CSV table of C-alpha atoms in Angstrom, one decimal:
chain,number,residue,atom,x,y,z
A,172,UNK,CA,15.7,103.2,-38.8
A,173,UNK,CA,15.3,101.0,-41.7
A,174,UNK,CA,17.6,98.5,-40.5
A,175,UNK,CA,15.8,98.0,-37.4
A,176,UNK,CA,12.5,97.9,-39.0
A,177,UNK,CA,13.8,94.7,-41.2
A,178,UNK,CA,15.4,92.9,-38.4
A,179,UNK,CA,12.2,93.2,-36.4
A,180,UNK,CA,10.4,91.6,-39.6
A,181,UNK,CA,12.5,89.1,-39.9
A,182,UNK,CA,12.0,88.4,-36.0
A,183,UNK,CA,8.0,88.4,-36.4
A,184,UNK,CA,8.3,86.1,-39.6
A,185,UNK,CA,11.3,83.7,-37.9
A,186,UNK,CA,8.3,83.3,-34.6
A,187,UNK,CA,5.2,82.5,-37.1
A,188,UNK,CA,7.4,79.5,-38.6
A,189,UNK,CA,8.2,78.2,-35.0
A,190,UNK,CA,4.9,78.3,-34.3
A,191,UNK,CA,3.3,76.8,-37.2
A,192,UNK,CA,6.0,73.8,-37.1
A,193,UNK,CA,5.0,73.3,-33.3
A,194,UNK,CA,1.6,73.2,-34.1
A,195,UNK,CA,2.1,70.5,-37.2
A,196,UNK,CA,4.5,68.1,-34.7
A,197,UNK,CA,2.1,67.8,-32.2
A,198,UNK,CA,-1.1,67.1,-34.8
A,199,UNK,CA,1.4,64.5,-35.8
A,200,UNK,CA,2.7,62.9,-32.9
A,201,UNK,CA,-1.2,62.7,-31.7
A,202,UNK,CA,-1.9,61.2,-34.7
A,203,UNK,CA,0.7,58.4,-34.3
A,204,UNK,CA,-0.3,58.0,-30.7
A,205,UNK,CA,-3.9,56.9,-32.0
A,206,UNK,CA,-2.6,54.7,-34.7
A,207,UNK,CA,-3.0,50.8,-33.4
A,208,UNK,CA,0.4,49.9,-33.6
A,209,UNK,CA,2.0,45.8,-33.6
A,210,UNK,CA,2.6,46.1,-29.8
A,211,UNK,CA,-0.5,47.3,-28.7
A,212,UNK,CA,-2.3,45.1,-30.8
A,213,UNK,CA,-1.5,41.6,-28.4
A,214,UNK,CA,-0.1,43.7,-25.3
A,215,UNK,CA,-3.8,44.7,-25.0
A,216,UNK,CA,-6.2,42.2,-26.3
A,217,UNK,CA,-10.0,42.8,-25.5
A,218,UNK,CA,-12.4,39.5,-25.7
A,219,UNK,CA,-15.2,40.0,-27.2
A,220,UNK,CA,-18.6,40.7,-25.3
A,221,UNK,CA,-20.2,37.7,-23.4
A,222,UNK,CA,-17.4,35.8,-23.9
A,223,UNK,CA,-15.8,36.0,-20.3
A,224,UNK,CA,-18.9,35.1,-19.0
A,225,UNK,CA,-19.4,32.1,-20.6
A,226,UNK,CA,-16.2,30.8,-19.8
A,227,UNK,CA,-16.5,31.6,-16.4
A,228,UNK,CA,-19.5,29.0,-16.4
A,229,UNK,CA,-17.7,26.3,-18.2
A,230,UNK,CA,-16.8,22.8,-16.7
A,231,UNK,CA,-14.1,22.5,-18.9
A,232,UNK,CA,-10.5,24.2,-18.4
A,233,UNK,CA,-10.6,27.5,-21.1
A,234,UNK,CA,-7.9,29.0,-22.0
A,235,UNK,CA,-8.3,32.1,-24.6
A,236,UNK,CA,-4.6,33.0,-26.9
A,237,UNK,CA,-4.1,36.0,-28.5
A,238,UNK,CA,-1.7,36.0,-32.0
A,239,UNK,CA,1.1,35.9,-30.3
A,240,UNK,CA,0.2,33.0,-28.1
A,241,UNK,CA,0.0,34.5,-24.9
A,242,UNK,CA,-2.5,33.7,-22.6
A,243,UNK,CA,-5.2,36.3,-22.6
A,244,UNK,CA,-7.5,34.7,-20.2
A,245,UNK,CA,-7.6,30.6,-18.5
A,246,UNK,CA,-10.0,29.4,-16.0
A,247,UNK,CA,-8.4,28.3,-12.9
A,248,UNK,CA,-9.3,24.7,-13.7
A,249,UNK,CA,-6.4,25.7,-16.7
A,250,UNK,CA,-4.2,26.3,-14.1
A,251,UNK,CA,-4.7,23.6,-11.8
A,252,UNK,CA,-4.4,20.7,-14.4
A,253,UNK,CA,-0.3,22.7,-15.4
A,254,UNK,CA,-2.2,24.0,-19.0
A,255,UNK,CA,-0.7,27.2,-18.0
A,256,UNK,CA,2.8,28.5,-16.9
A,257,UNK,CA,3.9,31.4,-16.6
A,258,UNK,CA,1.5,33.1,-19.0
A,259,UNK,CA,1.6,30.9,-22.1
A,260,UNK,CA,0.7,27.4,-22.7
A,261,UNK,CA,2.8,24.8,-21.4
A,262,UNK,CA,1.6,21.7,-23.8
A,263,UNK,CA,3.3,22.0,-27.0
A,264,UNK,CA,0.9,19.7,-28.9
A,265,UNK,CA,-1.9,22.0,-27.5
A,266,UNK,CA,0.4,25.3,-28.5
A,267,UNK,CA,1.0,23.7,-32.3
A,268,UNK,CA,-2.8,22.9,-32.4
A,269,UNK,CA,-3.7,26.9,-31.4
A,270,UNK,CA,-1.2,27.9,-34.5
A,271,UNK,CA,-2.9,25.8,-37.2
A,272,UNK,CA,-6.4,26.9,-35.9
A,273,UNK,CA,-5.0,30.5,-36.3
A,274,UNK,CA,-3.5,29.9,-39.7
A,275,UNK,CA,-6.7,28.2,-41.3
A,276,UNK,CA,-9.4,28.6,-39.3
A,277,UNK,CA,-10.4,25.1,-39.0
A,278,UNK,CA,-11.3,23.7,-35.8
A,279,UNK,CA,-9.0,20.8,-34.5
A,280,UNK,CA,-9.8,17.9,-31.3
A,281,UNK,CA,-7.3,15.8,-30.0
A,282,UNK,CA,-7.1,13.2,-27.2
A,283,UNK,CA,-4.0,13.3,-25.4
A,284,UNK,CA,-2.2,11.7,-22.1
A,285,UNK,CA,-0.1,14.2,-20.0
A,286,UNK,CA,1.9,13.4,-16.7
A,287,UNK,CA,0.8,14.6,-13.6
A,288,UNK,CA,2.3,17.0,-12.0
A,289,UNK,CA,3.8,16.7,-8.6
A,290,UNK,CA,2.7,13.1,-8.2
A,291,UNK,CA,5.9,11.7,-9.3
A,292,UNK,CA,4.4,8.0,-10.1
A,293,UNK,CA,4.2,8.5,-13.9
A,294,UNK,CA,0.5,8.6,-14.3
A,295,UNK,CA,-0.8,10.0,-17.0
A,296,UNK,CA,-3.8,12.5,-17.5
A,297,UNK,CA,-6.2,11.8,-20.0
A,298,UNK,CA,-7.5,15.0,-21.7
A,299,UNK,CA,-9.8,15.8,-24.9
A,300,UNK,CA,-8.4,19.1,-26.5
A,301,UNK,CA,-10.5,21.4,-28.9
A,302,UNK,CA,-9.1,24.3,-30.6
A,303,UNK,CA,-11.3,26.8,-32.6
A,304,UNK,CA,-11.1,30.8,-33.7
A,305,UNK,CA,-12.8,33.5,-31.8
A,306,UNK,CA,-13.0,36.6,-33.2
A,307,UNK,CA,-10.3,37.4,-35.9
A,308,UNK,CA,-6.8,37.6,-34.0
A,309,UNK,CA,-8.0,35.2,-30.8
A,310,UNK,CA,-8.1,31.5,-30.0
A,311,UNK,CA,-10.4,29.5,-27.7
A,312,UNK,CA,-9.0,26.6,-26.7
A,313,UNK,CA,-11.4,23.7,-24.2
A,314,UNK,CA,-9.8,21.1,-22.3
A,315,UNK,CA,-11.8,18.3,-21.0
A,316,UNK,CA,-10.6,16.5,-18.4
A,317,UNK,CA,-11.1,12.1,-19.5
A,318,UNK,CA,-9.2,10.2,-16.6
A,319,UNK,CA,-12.3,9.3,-14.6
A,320,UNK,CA,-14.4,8.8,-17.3
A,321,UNK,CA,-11.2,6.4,-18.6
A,322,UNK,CA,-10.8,5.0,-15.5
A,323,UNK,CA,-14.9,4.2,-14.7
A,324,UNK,CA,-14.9,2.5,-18.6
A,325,UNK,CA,-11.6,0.5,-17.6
A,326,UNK,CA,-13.1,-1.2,-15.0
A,327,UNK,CA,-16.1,-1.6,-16.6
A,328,UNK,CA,-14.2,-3.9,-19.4
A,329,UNK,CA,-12.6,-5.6,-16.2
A,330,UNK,CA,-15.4,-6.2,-14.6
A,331,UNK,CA,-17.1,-7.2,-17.8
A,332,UNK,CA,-14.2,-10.0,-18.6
A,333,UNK,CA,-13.7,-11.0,-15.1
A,334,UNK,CA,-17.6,-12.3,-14.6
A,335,UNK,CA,-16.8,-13.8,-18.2
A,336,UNK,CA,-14.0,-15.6,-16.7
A,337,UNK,CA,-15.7,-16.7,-13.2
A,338,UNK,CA,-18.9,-17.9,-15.1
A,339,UNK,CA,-16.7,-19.7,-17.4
A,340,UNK,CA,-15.3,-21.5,-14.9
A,341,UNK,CA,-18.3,-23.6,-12.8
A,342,UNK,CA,-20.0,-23.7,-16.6
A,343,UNK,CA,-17.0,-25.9,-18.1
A,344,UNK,CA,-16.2,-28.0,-15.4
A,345,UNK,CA,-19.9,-29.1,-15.0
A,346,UNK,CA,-19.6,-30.0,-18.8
A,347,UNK,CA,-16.9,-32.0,-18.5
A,348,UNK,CA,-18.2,-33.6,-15.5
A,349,UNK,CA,-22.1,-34.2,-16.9
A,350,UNK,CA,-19.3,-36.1,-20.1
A,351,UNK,CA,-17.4,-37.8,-16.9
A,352,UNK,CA,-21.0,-39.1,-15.8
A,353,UNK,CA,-22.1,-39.8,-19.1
A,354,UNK,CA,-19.0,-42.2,-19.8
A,355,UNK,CA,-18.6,-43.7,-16.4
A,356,UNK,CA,-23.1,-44.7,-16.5
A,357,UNK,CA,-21.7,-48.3,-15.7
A,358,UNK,CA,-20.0,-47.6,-12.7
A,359,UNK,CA,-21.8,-46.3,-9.3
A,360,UNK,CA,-19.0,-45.2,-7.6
A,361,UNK,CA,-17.4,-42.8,-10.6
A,362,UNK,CA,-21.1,-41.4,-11.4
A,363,UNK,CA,-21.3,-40.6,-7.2
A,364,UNK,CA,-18.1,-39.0,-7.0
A,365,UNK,CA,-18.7,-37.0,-9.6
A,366,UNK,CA,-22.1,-36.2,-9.5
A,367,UNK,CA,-21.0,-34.6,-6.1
A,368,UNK,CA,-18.1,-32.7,-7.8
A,369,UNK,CA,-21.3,-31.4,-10.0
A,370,UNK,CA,-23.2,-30.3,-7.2
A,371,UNK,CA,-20.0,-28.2,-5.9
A,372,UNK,CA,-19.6,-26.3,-9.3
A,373,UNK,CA,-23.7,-26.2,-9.4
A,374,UNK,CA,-23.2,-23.9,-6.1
A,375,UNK,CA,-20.5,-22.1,-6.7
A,376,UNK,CA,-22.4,-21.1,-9.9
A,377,UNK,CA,-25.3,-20.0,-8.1
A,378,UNK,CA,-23.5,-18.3,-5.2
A,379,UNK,CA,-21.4,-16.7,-8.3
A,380,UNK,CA,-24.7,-15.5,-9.6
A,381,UNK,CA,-26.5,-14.3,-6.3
A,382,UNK,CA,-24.0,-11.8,-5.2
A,383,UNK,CA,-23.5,-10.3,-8.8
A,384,UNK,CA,-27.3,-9.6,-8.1
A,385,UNK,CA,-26.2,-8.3,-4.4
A,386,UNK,CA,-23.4,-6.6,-5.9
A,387,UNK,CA,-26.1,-4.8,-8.5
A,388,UNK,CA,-28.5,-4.3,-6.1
A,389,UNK,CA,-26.2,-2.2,-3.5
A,390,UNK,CA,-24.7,0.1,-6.4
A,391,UNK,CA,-28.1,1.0,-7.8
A,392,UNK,CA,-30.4,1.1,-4.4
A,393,UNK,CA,-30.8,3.5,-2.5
A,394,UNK,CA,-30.9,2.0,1.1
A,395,UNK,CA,-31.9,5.0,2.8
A,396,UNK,CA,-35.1,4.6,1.1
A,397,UNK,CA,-36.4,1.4,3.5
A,398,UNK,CA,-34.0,2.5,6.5
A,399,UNK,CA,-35.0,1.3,10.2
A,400,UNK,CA,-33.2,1.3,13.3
A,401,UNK,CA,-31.5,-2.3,13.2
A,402,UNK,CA,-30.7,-3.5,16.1
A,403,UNK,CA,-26.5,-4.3,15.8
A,404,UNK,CA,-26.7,-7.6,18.4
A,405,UNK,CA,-29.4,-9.4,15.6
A,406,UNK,CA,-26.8,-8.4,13.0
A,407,UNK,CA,-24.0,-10.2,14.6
A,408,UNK,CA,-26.3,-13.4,15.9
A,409,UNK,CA,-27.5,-13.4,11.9
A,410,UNK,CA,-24.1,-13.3,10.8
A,411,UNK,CA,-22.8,-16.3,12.8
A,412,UNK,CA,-25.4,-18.3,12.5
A,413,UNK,CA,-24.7,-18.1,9.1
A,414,UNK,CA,-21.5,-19.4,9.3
A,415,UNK,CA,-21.8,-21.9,12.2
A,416,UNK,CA,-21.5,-24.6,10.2
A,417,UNK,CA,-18.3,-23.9,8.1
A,418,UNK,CA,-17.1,-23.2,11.6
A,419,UNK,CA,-17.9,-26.4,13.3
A,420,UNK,CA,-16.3,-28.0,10.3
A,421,UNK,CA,-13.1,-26.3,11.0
A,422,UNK,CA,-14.0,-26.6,15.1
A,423,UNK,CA,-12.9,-22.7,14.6
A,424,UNK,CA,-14.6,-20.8,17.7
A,425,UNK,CA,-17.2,-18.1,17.1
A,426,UNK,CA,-17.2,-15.3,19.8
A,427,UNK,CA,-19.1,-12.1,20.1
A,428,UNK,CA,-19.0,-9.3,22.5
A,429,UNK,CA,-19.2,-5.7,23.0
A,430,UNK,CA,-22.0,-3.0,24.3
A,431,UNK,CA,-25.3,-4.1,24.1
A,432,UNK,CA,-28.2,-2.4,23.0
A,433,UNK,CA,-26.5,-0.4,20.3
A,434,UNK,CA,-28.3,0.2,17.1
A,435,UNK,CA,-27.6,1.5,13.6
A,436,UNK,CA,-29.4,3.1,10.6
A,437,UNK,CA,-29.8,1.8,7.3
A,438,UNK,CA,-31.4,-1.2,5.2
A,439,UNK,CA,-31.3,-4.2,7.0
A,440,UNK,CA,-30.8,-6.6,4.5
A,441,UNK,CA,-28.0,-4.8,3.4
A,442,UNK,CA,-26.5,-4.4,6.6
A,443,UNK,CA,-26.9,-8.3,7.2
A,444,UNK,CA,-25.3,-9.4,4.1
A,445,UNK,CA,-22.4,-6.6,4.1
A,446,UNK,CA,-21.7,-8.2,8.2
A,447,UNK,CA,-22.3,-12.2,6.8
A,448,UNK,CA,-19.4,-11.5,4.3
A,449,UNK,CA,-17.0,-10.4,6.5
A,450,UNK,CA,-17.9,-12.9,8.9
A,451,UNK,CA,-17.4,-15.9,6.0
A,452,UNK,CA,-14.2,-14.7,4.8
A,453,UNK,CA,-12.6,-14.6,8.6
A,454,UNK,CA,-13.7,-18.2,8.6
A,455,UNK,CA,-13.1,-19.3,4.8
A,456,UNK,CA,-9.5,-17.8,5.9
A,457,UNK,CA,-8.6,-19.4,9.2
A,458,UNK,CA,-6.7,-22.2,10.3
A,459,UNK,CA,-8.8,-24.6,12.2
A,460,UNK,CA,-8.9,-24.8,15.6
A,461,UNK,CA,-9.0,-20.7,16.1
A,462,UNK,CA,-10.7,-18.0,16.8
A,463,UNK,CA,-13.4,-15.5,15.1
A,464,UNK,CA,-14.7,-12.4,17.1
A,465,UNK,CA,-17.5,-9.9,16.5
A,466,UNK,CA,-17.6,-7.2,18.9
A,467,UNK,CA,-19.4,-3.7,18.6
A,468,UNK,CA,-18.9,-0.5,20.4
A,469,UNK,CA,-20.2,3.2,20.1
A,470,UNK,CA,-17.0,6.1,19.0
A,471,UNK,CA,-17.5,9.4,19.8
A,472,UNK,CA,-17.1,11.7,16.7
A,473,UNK,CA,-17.6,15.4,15.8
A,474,UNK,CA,-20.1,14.5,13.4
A,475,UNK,CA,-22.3,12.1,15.4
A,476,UNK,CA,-21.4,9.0,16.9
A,477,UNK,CA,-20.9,6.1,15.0
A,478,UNK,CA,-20.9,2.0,15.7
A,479,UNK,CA,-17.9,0.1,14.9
A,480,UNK,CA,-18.3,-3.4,14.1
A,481,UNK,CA,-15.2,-5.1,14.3
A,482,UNK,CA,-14.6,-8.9,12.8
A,483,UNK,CA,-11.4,-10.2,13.7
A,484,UNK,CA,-9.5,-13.5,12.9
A,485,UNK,CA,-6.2,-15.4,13.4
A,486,UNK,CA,-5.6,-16.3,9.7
A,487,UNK,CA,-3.2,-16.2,7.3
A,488,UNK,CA,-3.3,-12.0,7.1
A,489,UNK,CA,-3.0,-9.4,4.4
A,490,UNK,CA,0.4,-8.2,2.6
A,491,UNK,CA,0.5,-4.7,2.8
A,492,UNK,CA,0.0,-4.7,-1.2
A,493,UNK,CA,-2.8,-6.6,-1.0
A,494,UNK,CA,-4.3,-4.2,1.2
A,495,UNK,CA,-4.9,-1.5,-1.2
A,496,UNK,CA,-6.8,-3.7,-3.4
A,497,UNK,CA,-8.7,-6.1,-1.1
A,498,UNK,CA,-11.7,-3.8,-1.8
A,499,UNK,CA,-11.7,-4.3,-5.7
A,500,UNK,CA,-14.2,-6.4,-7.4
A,501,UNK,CA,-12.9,-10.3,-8.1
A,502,UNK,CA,-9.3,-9.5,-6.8
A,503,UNK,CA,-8.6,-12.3,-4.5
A,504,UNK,CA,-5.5,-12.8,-2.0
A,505,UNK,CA,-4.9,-16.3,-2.5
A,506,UNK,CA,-6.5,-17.2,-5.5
A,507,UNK,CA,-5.7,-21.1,-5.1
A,508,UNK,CA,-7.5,-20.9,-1.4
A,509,UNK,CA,-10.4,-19.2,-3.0
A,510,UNK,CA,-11.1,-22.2,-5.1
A,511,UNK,CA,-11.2,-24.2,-2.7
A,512,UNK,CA,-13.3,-22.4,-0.2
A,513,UNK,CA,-15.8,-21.4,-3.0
A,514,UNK,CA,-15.1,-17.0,-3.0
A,515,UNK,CA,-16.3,-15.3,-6.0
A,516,UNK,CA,-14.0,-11.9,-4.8
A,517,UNK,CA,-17.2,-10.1,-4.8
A,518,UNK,CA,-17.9,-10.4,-0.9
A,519,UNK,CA,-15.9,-7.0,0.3
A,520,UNK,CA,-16.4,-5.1,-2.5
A,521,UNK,CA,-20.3,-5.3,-1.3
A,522,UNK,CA,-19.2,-4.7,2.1
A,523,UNK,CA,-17.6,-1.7,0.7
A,524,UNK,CA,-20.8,-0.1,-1.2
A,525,UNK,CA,-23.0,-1.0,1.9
A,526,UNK,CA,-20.9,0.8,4.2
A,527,UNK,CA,-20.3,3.9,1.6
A,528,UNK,CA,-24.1,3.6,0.8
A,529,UNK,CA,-24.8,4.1,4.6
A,530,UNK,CA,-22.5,6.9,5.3
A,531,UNK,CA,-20.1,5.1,6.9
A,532,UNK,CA,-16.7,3.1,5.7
A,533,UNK,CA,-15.0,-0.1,6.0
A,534,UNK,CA,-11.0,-0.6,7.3
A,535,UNK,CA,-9.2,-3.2,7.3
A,536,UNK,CA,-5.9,-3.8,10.0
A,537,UNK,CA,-4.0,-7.0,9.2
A,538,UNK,CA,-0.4,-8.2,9.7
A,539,UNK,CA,0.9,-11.4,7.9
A,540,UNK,CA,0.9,-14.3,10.4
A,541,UNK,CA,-1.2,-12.4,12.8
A,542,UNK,CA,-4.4,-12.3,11.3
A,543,UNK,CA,-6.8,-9.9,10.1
A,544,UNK,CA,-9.3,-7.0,11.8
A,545,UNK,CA,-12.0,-5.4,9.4
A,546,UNK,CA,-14.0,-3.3,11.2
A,547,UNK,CA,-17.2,-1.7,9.7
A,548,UNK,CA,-18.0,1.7,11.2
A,549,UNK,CA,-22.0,3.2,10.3
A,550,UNK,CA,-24.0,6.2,11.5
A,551,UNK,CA,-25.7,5.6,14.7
A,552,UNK,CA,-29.7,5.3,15.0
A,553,UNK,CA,-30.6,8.6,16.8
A,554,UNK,CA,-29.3,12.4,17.1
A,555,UNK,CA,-27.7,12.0,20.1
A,556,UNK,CA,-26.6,9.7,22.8
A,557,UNK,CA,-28.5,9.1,26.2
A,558,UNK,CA,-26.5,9.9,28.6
A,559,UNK,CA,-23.3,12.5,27.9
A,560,UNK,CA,-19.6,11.2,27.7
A,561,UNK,CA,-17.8,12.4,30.4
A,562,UNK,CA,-14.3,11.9,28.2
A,563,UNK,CA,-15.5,13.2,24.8
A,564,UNK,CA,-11.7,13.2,23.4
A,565,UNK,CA,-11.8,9.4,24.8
A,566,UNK,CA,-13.1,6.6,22.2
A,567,UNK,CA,-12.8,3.4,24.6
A,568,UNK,CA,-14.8,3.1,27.8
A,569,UNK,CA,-11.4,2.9,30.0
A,570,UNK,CA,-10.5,6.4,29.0
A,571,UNK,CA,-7.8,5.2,26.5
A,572,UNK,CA,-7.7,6.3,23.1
A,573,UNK,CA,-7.5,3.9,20.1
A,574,UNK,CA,-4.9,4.2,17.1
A,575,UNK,CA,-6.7,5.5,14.0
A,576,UNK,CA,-7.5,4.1,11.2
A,577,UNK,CA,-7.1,0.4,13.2
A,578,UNK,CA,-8.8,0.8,16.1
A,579,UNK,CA,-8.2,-3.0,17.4
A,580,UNK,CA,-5.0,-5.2,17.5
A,581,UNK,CA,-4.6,-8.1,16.3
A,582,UNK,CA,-6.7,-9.8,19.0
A,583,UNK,CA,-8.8,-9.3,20.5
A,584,UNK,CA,-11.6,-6.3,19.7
A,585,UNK,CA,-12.9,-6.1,23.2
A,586,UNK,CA,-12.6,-7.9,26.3
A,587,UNK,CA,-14.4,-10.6,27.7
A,588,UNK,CA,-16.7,-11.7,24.7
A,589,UNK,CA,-19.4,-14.1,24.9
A,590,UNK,CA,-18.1,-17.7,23.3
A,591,UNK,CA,-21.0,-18.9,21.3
A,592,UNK,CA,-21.6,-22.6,20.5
């Protein structure tokens, strides 16, 4: 009896323990649960308030690190300029930049050049980088994107030293020549000949000078402002009348043709000057004894129709590298023929910011040998056409449709044109 009753104490005391030492493992293991530990501490970062929301708004590409340098949050402009792979940042000057921020707490800017990805031509990508702390264990790092801004100021210094250059030019040769005059006061003949050299330079100076101002005048306009409906046919009669004389010079024939009655919107004189410069350069650049044509003729498009005006020569043509940068301010094909036919380089450059200034765009097909076709395509006057096209998948009025983006061959634009004295 007494036997029993001790093993059944022993029994009772044995369960109390087990329970008791259950009891005080779990208080313990929920204890350790709640305890931040190193894992959770950048498996689960938390930004603090606002902070997503600002850099949702920001122009510049964000990307937030935690201490660990993983990528707690990036804006997809991050992504798209390759700052981020795969969950951490993939520029190590960028990276090294985040771990001296964390270390000190000093905020750090750098401007570096990073290859582009997936263009496989080597250029680089300029890019302003500022790293500073947020918070205690994070890092904010902004990401400007410079390459525009690099590119706008380059051609600013180019543009800057090229009119240096051109003004230079006309400006020393009519000092040496006023010397020449000076020295040669005793002889008719030298102070004639070079008294007309003078008045050569004298214009290519002031034609130097008038389409700088044309050239300022169409970037800075805005030509919608004084639009009209301009009748295309007094465009094209201004334009070679304005070169009929370089023409007859060169007995090179001038011949227009196309629909009649078409009309475009836009500034006139800008229109007029942008058509007079395409015209000048097919004749600067032909042989003599050729032909120039201006034709015009309405293209259907989804967005409205448009008016092409197409100038087309037989000169020398356009290299295919030249092509790409025909449209640049002072570049020149033939530098040595620009001399002597008097062309600043400025002439389809404004061509090129009338045409973008209107709406519309200027192309250029050319072949060397062959000739050139630039053809300047603007907005048409009106909503809608009068009457409907019965082939509205069909540019040309026989039904055909034209190669895109050179609409014309070599020669010539469009049947039939008028031959004008």
């Amino acid at each position: 009896m007494d036997v029993n009753a001790a093993v059944a104490a022993a029994a009772a005391i044995a369960g109390v323990l087990t329970g008791v030492i259950a009891m005080l493992a779990f208080r313990v293991s929920e204890r350790e649960q709640k305890r931040p530990t190193r894992t959770s501490l950048h498996t689960d970062p938390v930004l603090p308030p606002g902070v997503d929301t600002v850099l949702s708004v920001l122009r510049s590409s964000a990307v937030v690190l935690d201490e660990a340098d993983a990528v707690v949050k990036a804006s997809s402009a991050a992504y798209a300029l390759g700052l981020v792979r795969g969950g951490k940042l993939a520029v190590e000057p960028m990276s090294k930049m985040a771990r001296d921020t964390r270390r000190d707490g000093e905020i750090r800017q750098v401007e570096l050049d990073l290859p582009r990805r997936g263009t496989g031509r080597g250029e680089a990508l300029a890019v302003s980088a500022r790293v500073a702390p947020l918070g205690s264990r994070l890092v904010l790092l902004l990401v400007e994107d410079l390459t525009e801004a690099r590119r706008i100021e380059a051609v600013r210094r180019d543009f800057v030293a090229n009119v240096s250059h051109e003004l230079k030019t006309p400006v020393g040769a009519l000092s040496l020549l006023s010397e020449a005059v000076m020295g040669a006061s005793d002889d008719p003949e030298a102070v004639e000949r070079f008294a007309g050299r003078m008045q050569i330079e004298a214009t290519r100076l002031t034609n130097l000078v008038q389409e700088l101002i044309d050239l300022s005048r169409v970037q800075n306009d805005d030509p919608l402002e004084d639009a009209e409906p301009v009748r295309v046919d007094e465009l094209v009669a201004e334009a070679v009348d304005r070169c009929r004389h370089q023409a007859g010079t060169k007995q090179i024939t001038m011949a227009a043709g196309g629909t009649a009655e078409l009309r475009v919107w836009g500034n006139r004189g800008q229109l007029a000057a942008a058509l007079g410069n395409l015209v000048e350069n097919a004749v600067n650049y032909s042989p003599a004894r050729t032909r120039v044509g201006i034709a015009a003729r309405r293209v259907t498009a989804p967005g409205g129709d448009h008016i092409e005006i197409a100038v087309t020569d037989q000169g020398i043509g356009i290299s295919d590298k030249d092509k790409e940068r025909i449209f640049e301010r002072f570049y020149r094909v033939d530098p040595a023929r620009s001399r002597q036919t008097g062309g600043t380089g400025l002439g389809l450059a404004i061509v090129k910011h009338v045409a973008a200034s209107h709406g519309g765009e200027v192309t250029v097909w050319s072949s060397e040998g062959q000739g050139s076709t630039f053809t300047l395509r603007l907005p048409e006057a009106g909503a809608s056409r009068d009457r409907a096209d019965p082939h509205p998948d069909l540019d040309d009025e026989d039904g055909q449709p034209h190669p895109d983006p050179s609409p014309y061959g070599p020669y010539d634009p469009l049947p039939a044109p008028e031959v004008l004295p």
